[in-house]
Amino acid sequence: MRATVLRNGPSPVSASADSIVEVRGVSKYYGSVEALRSIDLDFPRGKLTSLLGPSGCGKTTLLKIIAGLITADAGTIAIDGKYVSTPGPERAFVFQDFALMPWATVLRNVAFGLELRGMDKTKRENIARHYIDEVGLAGFGDKYPHELSGGMRQRVGLARALSVDADVLLLDEPFSAVDEQNRRKFQEDLIRLRTNQNKTFIFVTHSIEEAVYISDRIVLLSPRPGRVSQVIEPQIDRSVDPERIHRDKHYLDTVEEIWQGLKQYVE
Amino acid sequence: MTLFGYRVPMMASLLVWCLIWEIIGRAHLVFLLPPLSEVLAAAVHLVQTASWQNATITTLRAFVMGMALSILFGVPLGILMGRVKIADDLLGMWVNIFSSAPLSALVPVLMILFGFGERTIVAAVFLFAIWIIVLDTRAGVRHISPSLVEMARSYGASRRALYTKVILLAALPEILAGIRLGLIRGVKGVVIGQLLVAIVGYGALFETFSRNFRMAEFWALTIILFAFALLVAQLIEQAEAKVEYYAGAR
Amino acid sequence: MENSLRAERGAVSLASHSGWRDQSILLRFMSIALFAGAWEIAGRIPVSFAFPTFSDTMVAFVKLVADGSLPTAYLSTLQPLLLGVVLSAFLGVGLGTLCGLWRAGEWLLIPVFIVLQAAPVAAFIPMVTFIYGIGMTAKTLAVMILALPVIVLNTYKAVRNVNESLLVMCRSFLGTRWQTVAKIILPDASPVIFAGLRLGVAAGFVGVVLAELLITPTGIGDLITFHRSRADYAEMYATIGSIIALSTLTLIVLQWIEIRLFRPEKRGA
């Protein structure tokens, strides 16, 4: 098995050579429910890291804490060494439910982050057009979200996040509201995009196959309370035909290994 | 009940307004607004008079009859429109027009058709309340999942059983919502009808009080009426809460 | 409060019921013909001495327009109606937005408007005349008393129930408070606000007709009362029919304008 298991158990991990996001001792309670217990994690620059776990493991909560959308009860988040507790221009979020404005065209939706920053209209629309092409929506700029399929809507959400030129992209189960065929296509596109864009991706998912397929690193979270149980680096060669990855032995072995680890948490 | 968490602040702010009313009344700032305490005293006095009791009975009777008629006709009409396309096509437009039209303009017509009496008031309540009941019932029937109807058919439900045991019950939450809105409109209908006819029930009392500038009694009557309208809406809301559990499960 | 949240469903469902406008022209004509036919037959029987036929009513309508009495009456009725509705729209949307965004305002004002919307405020109309006489002011106020509560409440509910995920989205892309209100809350609330405005206009028609029937013998109300007293029933029905038709047309035009100007996403659909 070539998948490298970096560590087991919740012991703090030493920072890898170049990590852009550092999570230290983050805990979160919802009332008396302990959602996250003292999470320590580093996210390497330019890599795609997945937060994977069964429902209730706090993976979305952790992502939203990194995004500054939820405040942690304890612990710190540092981006490039600077502590943050609110949203900032170096991070951009892609929402599970797309969060597109139904009254705005694709173009305006994609340019919205720049519009909020006060960039002038021609300039921001040029940038937006570039990223609309980049995510494969060329020619759809004047459409409204309700005219698009779920997969296309999420591409709009991704283009919006790309266009603000943040270093870290936070994706909260971006494909969960997208149908199976579109999801496969979208995953392939995401792998391609990641090589082009040189950005750091943090990706929340509950699909083991999805995590293994697209991630450089997978952080396994266990539920109640949410803790880091394992960090896995699947060594999969993504330069080959995507169809072959799904039949690749290492791919299948890694999926199986993670499933064996997670099985105990499934009722 | 979560309702309680909301009611408390709401009541509290109404008390503030009552206090302001009392102060304005005491200061004689507005000639037509006596202090609230005086109005409440007048209300206590008013409910003991025979004229109020008679007016209340007349008003309630007209209201109940008008509402009963509008539910009796409105719900079947709504079900018909929800199930039969041609009925919906032909009637939908008119139900929509009447549900938002200035029906108060029709009260003079009712007066010449039904005379200057209780029948006009009953007709006014009916006319104000029925359209929203039809619309909501229709919407309720439309929202029933087709598989529920197919299920009833596949288990051999007769036509009668299909309508009484499946469709009526499945649309009940919307029907009750329609009836609640209908009740609020019905109260407006009874008041507008009586104000325009002006010799029946509360309309006659309003007329007497305002003509003779008996402002404390005028306001007392208004408060009683408002309280009644809110009470009716509240009661139906509780009934709605009872069917909510399966409305949520759909 | 729960009460008020339900009321919105009524308002919204009213707007959504307007699907009949999509149906074919033919069916709409059939529907009108059916109505006119039923009216004509009922008038011929006749069901009552005070029930003119449809054709008599239409003739009376043409006559009223031709002799100028209907246009004159409308001139007097529409002024306070327009003024009252415009004032209510600005005041109502303003107050509603304020209450939706500001908890103290919500606590203080919303219960009052909930009471006013559920209660038969028409009882106040005679009172208004005592204070302001029988002129334009009294009529305008009558319109506002009826139109304002529904506009305030719809705006308030729309602003309060704004799409949570869009708010989070705006925050994550660093929107300021002001940008959130202008670019997310108001656009997201606008369909319900427009529904409230339409309901407000409908209520305004009720208010102005009531005021004219009850207290100020001018305009359309006076025309109705006058023809009733002379037993010109066809003229009376024509006047009443015209105000109902006008209010319906106004609502349709308002919806059309809303879709044309403010809802580009619905235009093609």
PDB file of N, CA and C in Angstrom, chain A residues 207-265:
ATOM      1  N   SER A 207     -17.797  11.982   1.151  1.00  0.00           N
ATOM      2  CA  SER A 207     -17.624  10.874   0.226  1.00  0.00           C
ATOM      3  C   SER A 207     -16.163  10.425   0.216  1.00  0.00           C
ATOM      4  N   ILE A 208     -15.946   9.182   0.629  1.00  0.00           N
ATOM      5  CA  ILE A 208     -14.585   8.656   0.681  1.00  0.00           C
ATOM      6  C   ILE A 208     -13.961   8.647  -0.714  1.00  0.00           C
ATOM      7  N   GLU A 209     -14.716   8.146  -1.709  1.00  0.00           N
ATOM      8  CA  GLU A 209     -14.210   8.058  -3.079  1.00  0.00           C
ATOM      9  C   GLU A 209     -13.795   9.443  -3.583  1.00  0.00           C
ATOM     10  N   GLU A 210     -14.653  10.432  -3.301  1.00  0.00           N
ATOM     11  CA  GLU A 210     -14.353  11.775  -3.765  1.00  0.00           C
ATOM     12  C   GLU A 210     -13.055  12.285  -3.139  1.00  0.00           C
ATOM     13  N   ALA A 211     -12.929  12.068  -1.817  1.00  0.00           N
ATOM     14  CA  ALA A 211     -11.743  12.554  -1.114  1.00  0.00           C
ATOM     15  C   ALA A 211     -10.470  11.908  -1.682  1.00  0.00           C
ATOM     16  N   VAL A 212     -10.520  10.581  -1.869  1.00  0.00           N
ATOM     17  CA  VAL A 212      -9.324   9.880  -2.353  1.00  0.00           C
ATOM     18  C   VAL A 212      -9.014  10.303  -3.782  1.00  0.00           C
ATOM     19  N   TYR A 213     -10.049  10.504  -4.560  1.00  0.00           N
ATOM     20  CA  TYR A 213      -9.883  10.828  -5.968  1.00  0.00           C
ATOM     21  C   TYR A 213      -9.193  12.172  -6.169  1.00  0.00           C
ATOM     22  N   ILE A 214      -9.569  13.170  -5.384  1.00  0.00           N
ATOM     23  CA  ILE A 214      -9.066  14.514  -5.681  1.00  0.00           C
ATOM     24  C   ILE A 214      -7.995  15.026  -4.730  1.00  0.00           C
ATOM     25  N   SER A 215      -7.792  14.380  -3.551  1.00  0.00           N
ATOM     26  CA  SER A 215      -6.979  15.032  -2.521  1.00  0.00           C
ATOM     27  C   SER A 215      -5.502  14.677  -2.570  1.00  0.00           C
ATOM     28  N   ASP A 216      -4.671  15.645  -2.138  1.00  0.00           N
ATOM     29  CA  ASP A 216      -3.279  15.367  -1.841  1.00  0.00           C
ATOM     30  C   ASP A 216      -3.166  14.804  -0.436  1.00  0.00           C
ATOM     31  N   ARG A 217      -4.021  15.371   0.439  1.00  0.00           N
ATOM     32  CA  ARG A 217      -4.046  14.915   1.828  1.00  0.00           C
ATOM     33  C   ARG A 217      -5.477  14.768   2.282  1.00  0.00           C
ATOM     34  N   ILE A 218      -5.711  13.754   3.109  1.00  0.00           N
ATOM     35  CA  ILE A 218      -7.050  13.573   3.649  1.00  0.00           C
ATOM     36  C   ILE A 218      -6.952  13.598   5.165  1.00  0.00           C
ATOM     37  N   VAL A 219      -7.726  14.505   5.797  1.00  0.00           N
ATOM     38  CA  VAL A 219      -7.777  14.538   7.246  1.00  0.00           C
ATOM     39  C   VAL A 219      -9.053  13.837   7.660  1.00  0.00           C
ATOM     40  N   LEU A 220      -8.911  12.719   8.370  1.00  0.00           N
ATOM     41  CA  LEU A 220     -10.090  11.988   8.825  1.00  0.00           C
ATOM     42  C   LEU A 220     -10.506  12.514  10.181  1.00  0.00           C
ATOM     43  N   LEU A 221     -11.778  12.893  10.300  1.00  0.00           N
ATOM     44  CA  LEU A 221     -12.282  13.376  11.582  1.00  0.00           C
ATOM     45  C   LEU A 221     -13.230  12.325  12.146  1.00  0.00           C
ATOM     46  N   SER A 222     -13.170  12.131  13.457  1.00  0.00           N
ATOM     47  CA  SER A 222     -14.108  11.206  14.094  1.00  0.00           C
ATOM     48  C   SER A 222     -15.131  12.032  14.867  1.00  0.00           C
ATOM     49  N   PRO A 223     -16.327  11.525  14.984  1.00  0.00           N
ATOM     50  CA  PRO A 223     -17.396  12.338  15.575  1.00  0.00           C
ATOM     51  C   PRO A 223     -17.480  12.265  17.102  1.00  0.00           C
ATOM     52  N   ARG A 224     -18.243  13.237  17.646  1.00  0.00           N
ATOM     53  CA  ARG A 224     -18.684  13.284  19.058  1.00  0.00           C
ATOM     54  C   ARG A 224     -17.593  12.992  20.057  1.00  0.00           C
ATOM     55  N   PRO A 225     -16.740  13.863  20.414  1.00  0.00           N
ATOM     56  CA  PRO A 225     -16.564  15.171  19.788  1.00  0.00           C
ATOM     57  C   PRO A 225     -15.692  15.052  18.556  1.00  0.00           C
ATOM     58  N   GLY A 226     -15.734  16.084  17.690  1.00  0.00           N
ATOM     59  CA  GLY A 226     -14.927  16.042  16.475  1.00  0.00           C
ATOM     60  C   GLY A 226     -13.444  16.119  16.807  1.00  0.00           C
ATOM     61  N   ARG A 227     -12.692  15.098  16.379  1.00  0.00           N
ATOM     62  CA  ARG A 227     -11.240  15.088  16.588  1.00  0.00           C
ATOM     63  C   ARG A 227     -10.578  14.577  15.322  1.00  0.00           C
ATOM     64  N   VAL A 228      -9.271  14.884  15.189  1.00  0.00           N
ATOM     65  CA  VAL A 228      -8.529  14.354  14.056  1.00  0.00           C
ATOM     66  C   VAL A 228      -8.143  12.927  14.394  1.00  0.00           C
ATOM     67  N   SER A 229      -8.567  11.973  13.560  1.00  0.00           N
ATOM     68  CA  SER A 229      -8.215  10.603  13.901  1.00  0.00           C
ATOM     69  C   SER A 229      -7.076  10.091  13.030  1.00  0.00           C
ATOM     70  N   GLN A 230      -6.895  10.643  11.841  1.00  0.00           N
ATOM     71  CA  GLN A 230      -5.879  10.111  10.936  1.00  0.00           C
ATOM     72  C   GLN A 230      -5.615  11.115   9.828  1.00  0.00           C
ATOM     73  N   VAL A 231      -4.388  11.186   9.359  1.00  0.00           N
ATOM     74  CA  VAL A 231      -4.099  11.986   8.172  1.00  0.00           C
ATOM     75  C   VAL A 231      -3.464  11.068   7.136  1.00  0.00           C
ATOM     76  N   ILE A 232      -4.030  11.063   5.953  1.00  0.00           N
ATOM     77  CA  ILE A 232      -3.597  10.121   4.908  1.00  0.00           C
ATOM     78  C   ILE A 232      -3.178  10.900   3.673  1.00  0.00           C
ATOM     79  N   GLU A 233      -2.092  10.474   3.048  1.00  0.00           N
ATOM     80  CA  GLU A 233      -1.718  11.090   1.780  1.00  0.00           C
ATOM     81  C   GLU A 233      -1.802  10.059   0.678  1.00  0.00           C
ATOM     82  N   PRO A 234      -2.872  10.034  -0.052  1.00  0.00           N
ATOM     83  CA  PRO A 234      -2.986   9.041  -1.118  1.00  0.00           C
ATOM     84  C   PRO A 234      -2.017   9.378  -2.241  1.00  0.00           C
ATOM     85  N   GLN A 235      -1.160   8.441  -2.575  1.00  0.00           N
ATOM     86  CA  GLN A 235      -0.158   8.699  -3.617  1.00  0.00           C
ATOM     87  C   GLN A 235      -0.720   8.246  -4.953  1.00  0.00           C
ATOM     88  N   ILE A 236      -1.568   9.053  -5.508  1.00  0.00           N
ATOM     89  CA  ILE A 236      -2.201   8.646  -6.758  1.00  0.00           C
ATOM     90  C   ILE A 236      -1.715   9.540  -7.884  1.00  0.00           C
ATOM     91  N   ASP A 237      -1.341   8.905  -8.969  1.00  0.00           N
ATOM     92  CA  ASP A 237      -0.873   9.648 -10.137  1.00  0.00           C
ATOM     93  C   ASP A 237      -2.082  10.162 -10.905  1.00  0.00           C
ATOM     94  N   ARG A 238      -2.287  11.500 -10.853  1.00  0.00           N
ATOM     95  CA  ARG A 238      -3.484  12.046 -11.483  1.00  0.00           C
ATOM     96  C   ARG A 238      -3.253  12.505 -12.919  1.00  0.00           C
ATOM     97  N   SER A 239      -2.020  12.263 -13.414  1.00  0.00           N
ATOM     98  CA  SER A 239      -1.767  12.693 -14.783  1.00  0.00           C
ATOM     99  C   SER A 239      -2.372  11.706 -15.772  1.00  0.00           C
ATOM    100  N   VAL A 240      -2.734  10.498 -15.290  1.00  0.00           N
ATOM    101  CA  VAL A 240      -3.303   9.508 -16.201  1.00  0.00           C
ATOM    102  C   VAL A 240      -4.774   9.804 -16.457  1.00  0.00           C
ATOM    103  N   ASP A 241      -5.347   9.043 -17.340  1.00  0.00           N
ATOM    104  CA  ASP A 241      -6.754   9.168 -17.683  1.00  0.00           C
ATOM    105  C   ASP A 241      -7.629   9.006 -16.428  1.00  0.00           C
ATOM    106  N   PRO A 242      -8.507   9.948 -16.184  1.00  0.00           N
ATOM    107  CA  PRO A 242      -9.325   9.894 -14.966  1.00  0.00           C
ATOM    108  C   PRO A 242     -10.093   8.577 -14.816  1.00  0.00           C
ATOM    109  N   GLU A 243     -10.501   8.021 -15.960  1.00  0.00           N
ATOM    110  CA  GLU A 243     -11.242   6.750 -15.888  1.00  0.00           C
ATOM    111  C   GLU A 243     -10.389   5.670 -15.231  1.00  0.00           C
ATOM    112  N   ARG A 244      -9.071   5.766 -15.493  1.00  0.00           N
ATOM    113  CA  ARG A 244      -8.199   4.722 -14.951  1.00  0.00           C
ATOM    114  C   ARG A 244      -7.964   4.874 -13.463  1.00  0.00           C
ATOM    115  N   ILE A 245      -8.030   6.127 -12.977  1.00  0.00           N
ATOM    116  CA  ILE A 245      -7.830   6.329 -11.541  1.00  0.00           C
ATOM    117  C   ILE A 245      -8.872   5.534 -10.750  1.00  0.00           C
ATOM    118  N   HIS A 246     -10.121   5.566 -11.249  1.00  0.00           N
ATOM    119  CA  HIS A 246     -11.182   4.884 -10.516  1.00  0.00           C
ATOM    120  C   HIS A 246     -10.985   3.375 -10.461  1.00  0.00           C
ATOM    121  N   ARG A 247     -10.142   2.839 -11.367  1.00  0.00           N
ATOM    122  CA  ARG A 247      -9.897   1.404 -11.343  1.00  0.00           C
ATOM    123  C   ARG A 247      -8.513   1.068 -10.791  1.00  0.00           C
ATOM    124  N   ASP A 248      -7.790   2.148 -10.426  1.00  0.00           N
ATOM    125  CA  ASP A 248      -6.428   1.993  -9.927  1.00  0.00           C
ATOM    126  C   ASP A 248      -6.418   1.245  -8.592  1.00  0.00           C
ATOM    127  N   LYS A 249      -5.451   0.342  -8.437  1.00  0.00           N
ATOM    128  CA  LYS A 249      -5.429  -0.474  -7.221  1.00  0.00           C
ATOM    129  C   LYS A 249      -5.193   0.372  -5.962  1.00  0.00           C
ATOM    130  N   HIS A 250      -4.265   1.340  -6.079  1.00  0.00           N
ATOM    131  CA  HIS A 250      -3.970   2.177  -4.907  1.00  0.00           C
ATOM    132  C   HIS A 250      -5.188   2.982  -4.503  1.00  0.00           C
ATOM    133  N   TYR A 251      -5.883   3.456  -5.524  1.00  0.00           N
ATOM    134  CA  TYR A 251      -7.103   4.213  -5.256  1.00  0.00           C
ATOM    135  C   TYR A 251      -8.084   3.344  -4.470  1.00  0.00           C
ATOM    136  N   LEU A 252      -8.323   2.129  -4.989  1.00  0.00           N
ATOM    137  CA  LEU A 252      -9.309   1.256  -4.349  1.00  0.00           C
ATOM    138  C   LEU A 252      -8.861   0.845  -2.950  1.00  0.00           C
ATOM    139  N   ASP A 253      -7.551   0.581  -2.794  1.00  0.00           N
ATOM    140  CA  ASP A 253      -7.039   0.186  -1.479  1.00  0.00           C
ATOM    141  C   ASP A 253      -7.199   1.301  -0.455  1.00  0.00           C
ATOM    142  N   THR A 254      -6.902   2.538  -0.881  1.00  0.00           N
ATOM    143  CA  THR A 254      -7.016   3.665   0.044  1.00  0.00           C
ATOM    144  C   THR A 254      -8.464   3.859   0.467  1.00  0.00           C
ATOM    145  N   VAL A 255      -9.392   3.780  -0.515  1.00  0.00           N
ATOM    146  CA  VAL A 255     -10.814   3.904  -0.189  1.00  0.00           C
ATOM    147  C   VAL A 255     -11.195   2.851   0.850  1.00  0.00           C
ATOM    148  N   GLU A 256     -10.739   1.609   0.603  1.00  0.00           N
ATOM    149  CA  GLU A 256     -11.095   0.521   1.505  1.00  0.00           C
ATOM    150  C   GLU A 256     -10.516   0.746   2.905  1.00  0.00           C
ATOM    151  N   GLU A 257      -9.286   1.230   2.948  1.00  0.00           N
ATOM    152  CA  GLU A 257      -8.633   1.462   4.242  1.00  0.00           C
ATOM    153  C   GLU A 257      -9.380   2.512   5.057  1.00  0.00           C
ATOM    154  N   ILE A 258      -9.755   3.597   4.357  1.00  0.00           N
ATOM    155  CA  ILE A 258     -10.479   4.658   5.064  1.00  0.00           C
ATOM    156  C   ILE A 258     -11.831   4.143   5.538  1.00  0.00           C
ATOM    157  N   TRP A 259     -12.489   3.370   4.688  1.00  0.00           N
ATOM    158  CA  TRP A 259     -13.796   2.829   5.067  1.00  0.00           C
ATOM    159  C   TRP A 259     -13.684   1.957   6.303  1.00  0.00           C
ATOM    160  N   GLN A 260     -12.614   1.129   6.375  1.00  0.00           N
ATOM    161  CA  GLN A 260     -12.429   0.286   7.556  1.00  0.00           C
ATOM    162  C   GLN A 260     -12.279   1.145   8.809  1.00  0.00           C
ATOM    163  N   GLY A 261     -11.593   2.297   8.631  1.00  0.00           N
ATOM    164  CA  GLY A 261     -11.390   3.174   9.787  1.00  0.00           C
ATOM    165  C   GLY A 261     -12.663   3.886  10.210  1.00  0.00           C
ATOM    166  N   LEU A 262     -13.507   4.207   9.244  1.00  0.00           N
ATOM    167  CA  LEU A 262     -14.694   5.008   9.553  1.00  0.00           C
ATOM    168  C   LEU A 262     -15.892   4.154   9.968  1.00  0.00           C
ATOM    169  N   LYS A 263     -15.851   2.883   9.586  1.00  0.00           N
ATOM    170  CA  LYS A 263     -16.998   2.001   9.754  1.00  0.00           C
ATOM    171  C   LYS A 263     -17.568   2.025  11.173  1.00  0.00           C
ATOM    172  N   GLN A 264     -16.643   2.064  12.137  1.00  0.00           N
ATOM    173  CA  GLN A 264     -17.087   2.013  13.528  1.00  0.00           C
ATOM    174  C   GLN A 264     -18.001   3.182  13.920  1.00  0.00           C
ATOM    175  N   TYR A 265     -17.912   4.314  13.168  1.00  0.00           N
ATOM    176  CA  TYR A 265     -18.705   5.470  13.558  1.00  0.00           C
ATOM    177  C   TYR A 265     -20.089   5.488  12.919  1.00  0.00           C
TER     178      TYR A 265
END
